[in-house]
CSV table of C-alpha atoms and ligand atoms in Angstrom, one decimal:
chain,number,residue,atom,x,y,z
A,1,UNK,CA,127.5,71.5,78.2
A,2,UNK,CA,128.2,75.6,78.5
A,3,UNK,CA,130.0,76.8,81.4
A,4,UNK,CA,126.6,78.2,83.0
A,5,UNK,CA,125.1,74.8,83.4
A,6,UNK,CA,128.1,73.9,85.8
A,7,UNK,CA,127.6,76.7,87.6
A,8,UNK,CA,123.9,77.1,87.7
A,9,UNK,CA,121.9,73.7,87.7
A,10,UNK,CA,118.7,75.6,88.3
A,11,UNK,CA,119.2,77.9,84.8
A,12,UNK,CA,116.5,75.8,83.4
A,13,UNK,CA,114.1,75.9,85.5
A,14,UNK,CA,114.5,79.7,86.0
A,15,UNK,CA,113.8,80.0,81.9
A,16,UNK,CA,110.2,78.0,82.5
A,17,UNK,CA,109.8,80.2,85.5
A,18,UNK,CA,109.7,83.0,82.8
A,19,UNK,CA,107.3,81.2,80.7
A,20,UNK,CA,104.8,80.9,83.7
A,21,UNK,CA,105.3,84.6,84.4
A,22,UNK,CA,104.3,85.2,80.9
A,23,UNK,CA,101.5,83.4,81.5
A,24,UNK,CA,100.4,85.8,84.1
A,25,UNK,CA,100.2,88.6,81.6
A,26,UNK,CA,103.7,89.8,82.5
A,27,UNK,CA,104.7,91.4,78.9
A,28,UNK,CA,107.7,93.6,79.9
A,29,UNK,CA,111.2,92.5,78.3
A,30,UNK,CA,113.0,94.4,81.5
A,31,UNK,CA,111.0,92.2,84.2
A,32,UNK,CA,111.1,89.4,82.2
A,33,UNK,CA,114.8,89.5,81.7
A,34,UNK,CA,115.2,90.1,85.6
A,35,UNK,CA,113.4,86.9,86.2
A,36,UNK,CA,115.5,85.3,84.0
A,37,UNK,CA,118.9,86.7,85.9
A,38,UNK,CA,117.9,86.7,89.5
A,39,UNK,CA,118.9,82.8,91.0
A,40,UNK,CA,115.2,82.8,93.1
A,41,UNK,CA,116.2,79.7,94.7
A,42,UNK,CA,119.3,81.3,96.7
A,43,UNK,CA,116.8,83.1,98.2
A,44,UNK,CA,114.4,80.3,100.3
A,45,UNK,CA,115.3,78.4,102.8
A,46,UNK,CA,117.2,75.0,102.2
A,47,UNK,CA,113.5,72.8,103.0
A,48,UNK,CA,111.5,74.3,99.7
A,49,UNK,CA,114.7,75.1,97.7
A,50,UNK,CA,113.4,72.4,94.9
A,51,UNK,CA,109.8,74.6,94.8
A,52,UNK,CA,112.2,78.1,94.2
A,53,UNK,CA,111.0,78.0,90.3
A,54,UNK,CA,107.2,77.5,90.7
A,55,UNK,CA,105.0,80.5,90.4
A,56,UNK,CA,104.0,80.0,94.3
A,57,UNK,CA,104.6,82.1,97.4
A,58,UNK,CA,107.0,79.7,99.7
A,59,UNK,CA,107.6,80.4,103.6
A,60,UNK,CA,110.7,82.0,104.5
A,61,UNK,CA,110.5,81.5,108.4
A,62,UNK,CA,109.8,84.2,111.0
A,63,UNK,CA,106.3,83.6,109.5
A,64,UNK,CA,107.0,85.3,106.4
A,65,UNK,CA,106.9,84.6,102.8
A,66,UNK,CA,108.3,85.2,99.7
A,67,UNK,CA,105.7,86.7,97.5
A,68,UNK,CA,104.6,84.2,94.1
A,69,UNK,CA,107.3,85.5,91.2
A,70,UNK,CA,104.5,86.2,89.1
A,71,UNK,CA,102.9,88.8,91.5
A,72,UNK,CA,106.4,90.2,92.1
A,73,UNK,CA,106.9,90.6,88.5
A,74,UNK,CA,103.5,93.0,88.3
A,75,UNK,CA,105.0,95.2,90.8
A,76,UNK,CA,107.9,96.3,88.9
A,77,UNK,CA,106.1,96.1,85.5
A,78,UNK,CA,102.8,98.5,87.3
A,79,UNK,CA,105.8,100.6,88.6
A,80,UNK,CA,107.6,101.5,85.5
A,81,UNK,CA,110.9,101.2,87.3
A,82,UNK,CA,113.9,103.3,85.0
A,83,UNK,CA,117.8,102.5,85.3
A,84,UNK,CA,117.8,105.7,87.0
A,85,UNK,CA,115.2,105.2,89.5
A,86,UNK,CA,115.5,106.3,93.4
A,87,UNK,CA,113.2,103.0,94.5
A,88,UNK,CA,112.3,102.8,98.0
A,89,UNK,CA,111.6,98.8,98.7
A,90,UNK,CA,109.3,98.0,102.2
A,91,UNK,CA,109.6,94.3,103.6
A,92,UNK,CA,112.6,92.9,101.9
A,93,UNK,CA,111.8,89.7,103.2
A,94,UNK,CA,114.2,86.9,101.5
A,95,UNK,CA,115.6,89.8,99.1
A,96,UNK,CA,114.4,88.4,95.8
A,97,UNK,CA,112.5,91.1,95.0
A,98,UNK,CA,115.0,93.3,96.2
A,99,UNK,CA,117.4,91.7,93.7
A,100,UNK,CA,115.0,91.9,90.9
A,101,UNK,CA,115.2,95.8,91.9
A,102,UNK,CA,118.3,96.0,91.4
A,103,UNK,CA,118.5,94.4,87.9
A,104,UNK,CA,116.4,97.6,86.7
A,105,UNK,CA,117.7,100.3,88.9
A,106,UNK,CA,120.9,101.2,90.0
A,107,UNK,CA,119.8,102.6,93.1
A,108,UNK,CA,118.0,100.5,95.6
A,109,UNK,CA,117.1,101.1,98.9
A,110,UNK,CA,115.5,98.8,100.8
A,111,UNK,CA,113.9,97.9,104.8
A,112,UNK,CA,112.8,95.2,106.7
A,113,UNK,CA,112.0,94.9,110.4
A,114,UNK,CA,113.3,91.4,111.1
A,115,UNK,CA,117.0,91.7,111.7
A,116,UNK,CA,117.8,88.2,110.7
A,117,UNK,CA,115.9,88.7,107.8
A,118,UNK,CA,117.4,91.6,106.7
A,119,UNK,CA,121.0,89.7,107.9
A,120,UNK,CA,120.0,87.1,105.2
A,121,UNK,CA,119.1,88.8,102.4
A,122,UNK,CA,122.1,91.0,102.9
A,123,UNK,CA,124.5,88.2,102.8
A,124,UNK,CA,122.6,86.6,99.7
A,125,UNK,CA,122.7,90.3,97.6
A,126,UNK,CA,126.3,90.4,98.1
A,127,UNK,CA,127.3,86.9,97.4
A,128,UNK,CA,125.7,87.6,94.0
A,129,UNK,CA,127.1,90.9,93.7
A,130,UNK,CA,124.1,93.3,94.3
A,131,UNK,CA,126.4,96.6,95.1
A,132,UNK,CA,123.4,98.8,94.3
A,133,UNK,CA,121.2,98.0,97.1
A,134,UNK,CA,121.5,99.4,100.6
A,135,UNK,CA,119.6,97.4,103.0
A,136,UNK,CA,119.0,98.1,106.8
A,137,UNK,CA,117.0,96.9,109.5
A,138,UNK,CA,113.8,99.1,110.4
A,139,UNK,CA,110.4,100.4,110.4
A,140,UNK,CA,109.3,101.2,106.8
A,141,UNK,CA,105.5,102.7,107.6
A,142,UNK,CA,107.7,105.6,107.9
A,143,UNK,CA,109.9,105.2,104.8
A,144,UNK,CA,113.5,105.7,104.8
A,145,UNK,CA,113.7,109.7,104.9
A,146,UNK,CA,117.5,109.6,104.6
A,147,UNK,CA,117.4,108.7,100.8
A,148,UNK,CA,113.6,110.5,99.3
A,149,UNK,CA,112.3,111.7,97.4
A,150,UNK,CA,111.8,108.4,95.6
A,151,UNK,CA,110.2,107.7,92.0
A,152,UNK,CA,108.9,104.1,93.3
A,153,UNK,CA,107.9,102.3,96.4
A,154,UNK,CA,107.2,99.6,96.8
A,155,UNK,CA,105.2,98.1,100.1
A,156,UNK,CA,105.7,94.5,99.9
A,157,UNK,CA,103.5,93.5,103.4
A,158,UNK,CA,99.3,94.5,103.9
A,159,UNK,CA,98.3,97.8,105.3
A,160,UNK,CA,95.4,99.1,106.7
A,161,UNK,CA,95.4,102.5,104.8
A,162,UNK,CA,98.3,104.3,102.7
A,163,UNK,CA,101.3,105.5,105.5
A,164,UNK,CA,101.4,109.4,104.6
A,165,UNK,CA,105.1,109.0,105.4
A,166,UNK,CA,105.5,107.3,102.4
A,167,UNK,CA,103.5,109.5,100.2
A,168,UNK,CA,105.6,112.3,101.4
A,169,UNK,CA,108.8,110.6,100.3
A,170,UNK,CA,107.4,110.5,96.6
A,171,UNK,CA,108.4,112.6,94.2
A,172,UNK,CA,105.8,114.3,92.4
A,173,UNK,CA,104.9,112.0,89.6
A,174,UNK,CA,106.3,109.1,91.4
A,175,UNK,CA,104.0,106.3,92.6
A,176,UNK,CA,103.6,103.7,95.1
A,177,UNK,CA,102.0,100.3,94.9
A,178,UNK,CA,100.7,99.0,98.5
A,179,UNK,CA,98.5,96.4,99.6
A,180,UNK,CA,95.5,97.9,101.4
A,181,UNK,CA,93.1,96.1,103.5
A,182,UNK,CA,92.0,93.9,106.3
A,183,UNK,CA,94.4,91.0,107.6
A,184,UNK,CA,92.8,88.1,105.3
A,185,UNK,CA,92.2,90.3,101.7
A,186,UNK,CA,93.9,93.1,100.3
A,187,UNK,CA,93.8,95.5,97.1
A,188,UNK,CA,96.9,95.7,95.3
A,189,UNK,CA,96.6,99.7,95.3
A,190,UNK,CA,98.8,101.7,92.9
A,191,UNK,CA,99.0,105.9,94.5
A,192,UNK,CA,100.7,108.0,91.9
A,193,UNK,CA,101.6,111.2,93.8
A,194,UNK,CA,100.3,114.0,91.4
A,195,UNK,CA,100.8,117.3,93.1
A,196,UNK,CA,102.5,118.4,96.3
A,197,UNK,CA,99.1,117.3,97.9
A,198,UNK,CA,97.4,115.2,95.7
A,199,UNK,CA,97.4,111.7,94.9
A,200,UNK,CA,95.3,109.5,92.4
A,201,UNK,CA,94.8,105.9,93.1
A,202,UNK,CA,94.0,102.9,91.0
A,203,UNK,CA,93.4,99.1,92.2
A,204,UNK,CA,95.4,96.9,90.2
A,205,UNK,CA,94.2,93.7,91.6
A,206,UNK,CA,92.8,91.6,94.6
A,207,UNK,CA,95.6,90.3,97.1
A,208,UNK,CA,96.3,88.3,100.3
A,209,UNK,CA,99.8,89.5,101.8
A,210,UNK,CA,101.6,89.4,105.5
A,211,UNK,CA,100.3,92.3,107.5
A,212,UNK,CA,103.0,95.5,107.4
A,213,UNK,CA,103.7,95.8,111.1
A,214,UNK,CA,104.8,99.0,112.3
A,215,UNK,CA,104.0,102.8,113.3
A,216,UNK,CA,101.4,103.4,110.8
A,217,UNK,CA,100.4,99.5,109.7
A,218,UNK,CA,99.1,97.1,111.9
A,219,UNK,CA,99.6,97.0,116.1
A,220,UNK,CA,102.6,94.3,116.0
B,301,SAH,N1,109.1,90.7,98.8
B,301,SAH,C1,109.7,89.9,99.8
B,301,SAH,C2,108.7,89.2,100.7
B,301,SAH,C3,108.0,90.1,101.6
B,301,SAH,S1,107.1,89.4,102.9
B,301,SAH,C4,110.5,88.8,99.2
B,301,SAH,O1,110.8,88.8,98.1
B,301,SAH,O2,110.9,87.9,100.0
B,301,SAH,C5,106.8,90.9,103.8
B,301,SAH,C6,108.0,91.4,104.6
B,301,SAH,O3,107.6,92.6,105.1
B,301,SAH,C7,108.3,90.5,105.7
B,301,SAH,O4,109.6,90.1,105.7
B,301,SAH,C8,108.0,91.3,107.0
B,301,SAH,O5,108.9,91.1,108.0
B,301,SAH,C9,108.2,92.7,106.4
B,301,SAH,N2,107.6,93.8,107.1
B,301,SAH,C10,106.4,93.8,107.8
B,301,SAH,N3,106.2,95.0,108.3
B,301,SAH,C11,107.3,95.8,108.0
B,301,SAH,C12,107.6,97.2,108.3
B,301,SAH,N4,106.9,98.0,109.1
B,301,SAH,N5,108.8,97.6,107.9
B,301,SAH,C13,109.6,96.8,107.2
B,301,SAH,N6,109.3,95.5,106.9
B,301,SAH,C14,108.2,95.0,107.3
């Protein structure tokens, strides 16, 4: 038995995790090897622990959830995300996607407007070691000024149309993926900033996410 199955009973179940994602049509070797790195089940709470490695959404309390790996996986492979990347994350939620992030860029900056939340995942990213993440406590319908222009963000909760804060904080070029919608269905929507004032968008696919609560998302 290799050192790594001491240390990591779940390693196993993380490599069939990568199968399933596979089996969503997830084809990049970046994502895929992310998936395989990132320990998903330091990330839930203790009661769904043994359910960290399906392809499922599971609830992380506060009435949140951590998004299905699979879906999570299309982000970053619809994003294109480069080591050198400036990536703005919205909702950080558990941090598992913030840690996937992190894997493919080495600068990561992240929000989330439940302080214990963000407390959490904090404590979780630098247990494992995550230096290249910077993670705070706020409103992300109006980005995270400090640190733009950034060549992906990526909105991780429902909206009811794009927050122009955000597109302002993309570089040209850069791009945003954002669910947009009503409370109960959502468009996975991907903006690509082309101009100074221009943006094109494409739907990716159909969606069902926690509302983004904020300034310029949903009335909280
Ligand atoms: N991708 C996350 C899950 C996101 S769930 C994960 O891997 O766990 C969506 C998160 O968005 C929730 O934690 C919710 O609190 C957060 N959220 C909702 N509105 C927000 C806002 N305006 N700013 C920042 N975070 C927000």
């Amino acid at each position: 038995m290799g050192s790594r199955a001491v240390t990591d009973p779940y390693a196993r179940k993380r490599q069939r995790l990568v199968g399933k994602v596979q089996a969503q049509g997830i084809r990049d070797p970046r994502v895929l090897a992310a998936v395989s790195r990132v320990p998903r089940h330091r990330f839930v709470p203790a009661a769904v622990v043994q359910r960290a490695y399906e392809d499922n959404a599971l609830p992380i309390g506060y009435g949140q959830t951590i998004s299905q790996p699979s879906l999570q996986a299309l982000y970053l492979e619809t994003l294109e995300i480069e080591p050198e990347d400036r990536v703005l994350e919205v909702g950080a939620g558990s941090g598992y996607q913030t840690a996937l992030l992190a894997e493919l860029s080495s600068n990561v900056y992240a929000v989330e407007r439940i302080t214990e939340l963000t407390q959490r995942a904090r404590e979780v990213l630098d247990e494992l070691g995550y230096t290249n993440v910077a993670l705070v406590t706020k409103d992300g319908t109006t980005g995270w000024a400090k640190y733009a222009p950034y060549d992906s963000i990526l909105v991780g909760a429902a909206a009811p149309r794009v927050p122009d804060a955000l597109v302002e904080q993309l570089k040209v070029g850069g791009r945003l993926l954002i669910p947009i919608g009503d409370r109960h269905h959502q468009q996975l929507t991907l903006v690509r900033k082309v101009t100074d004032e221009g943006t094109d968008e494409q739907v990716i696919t159909g969606c069902v996410f926690v509302p983004l609560i904020g300034r310029f998302g949903w009335p909280g």
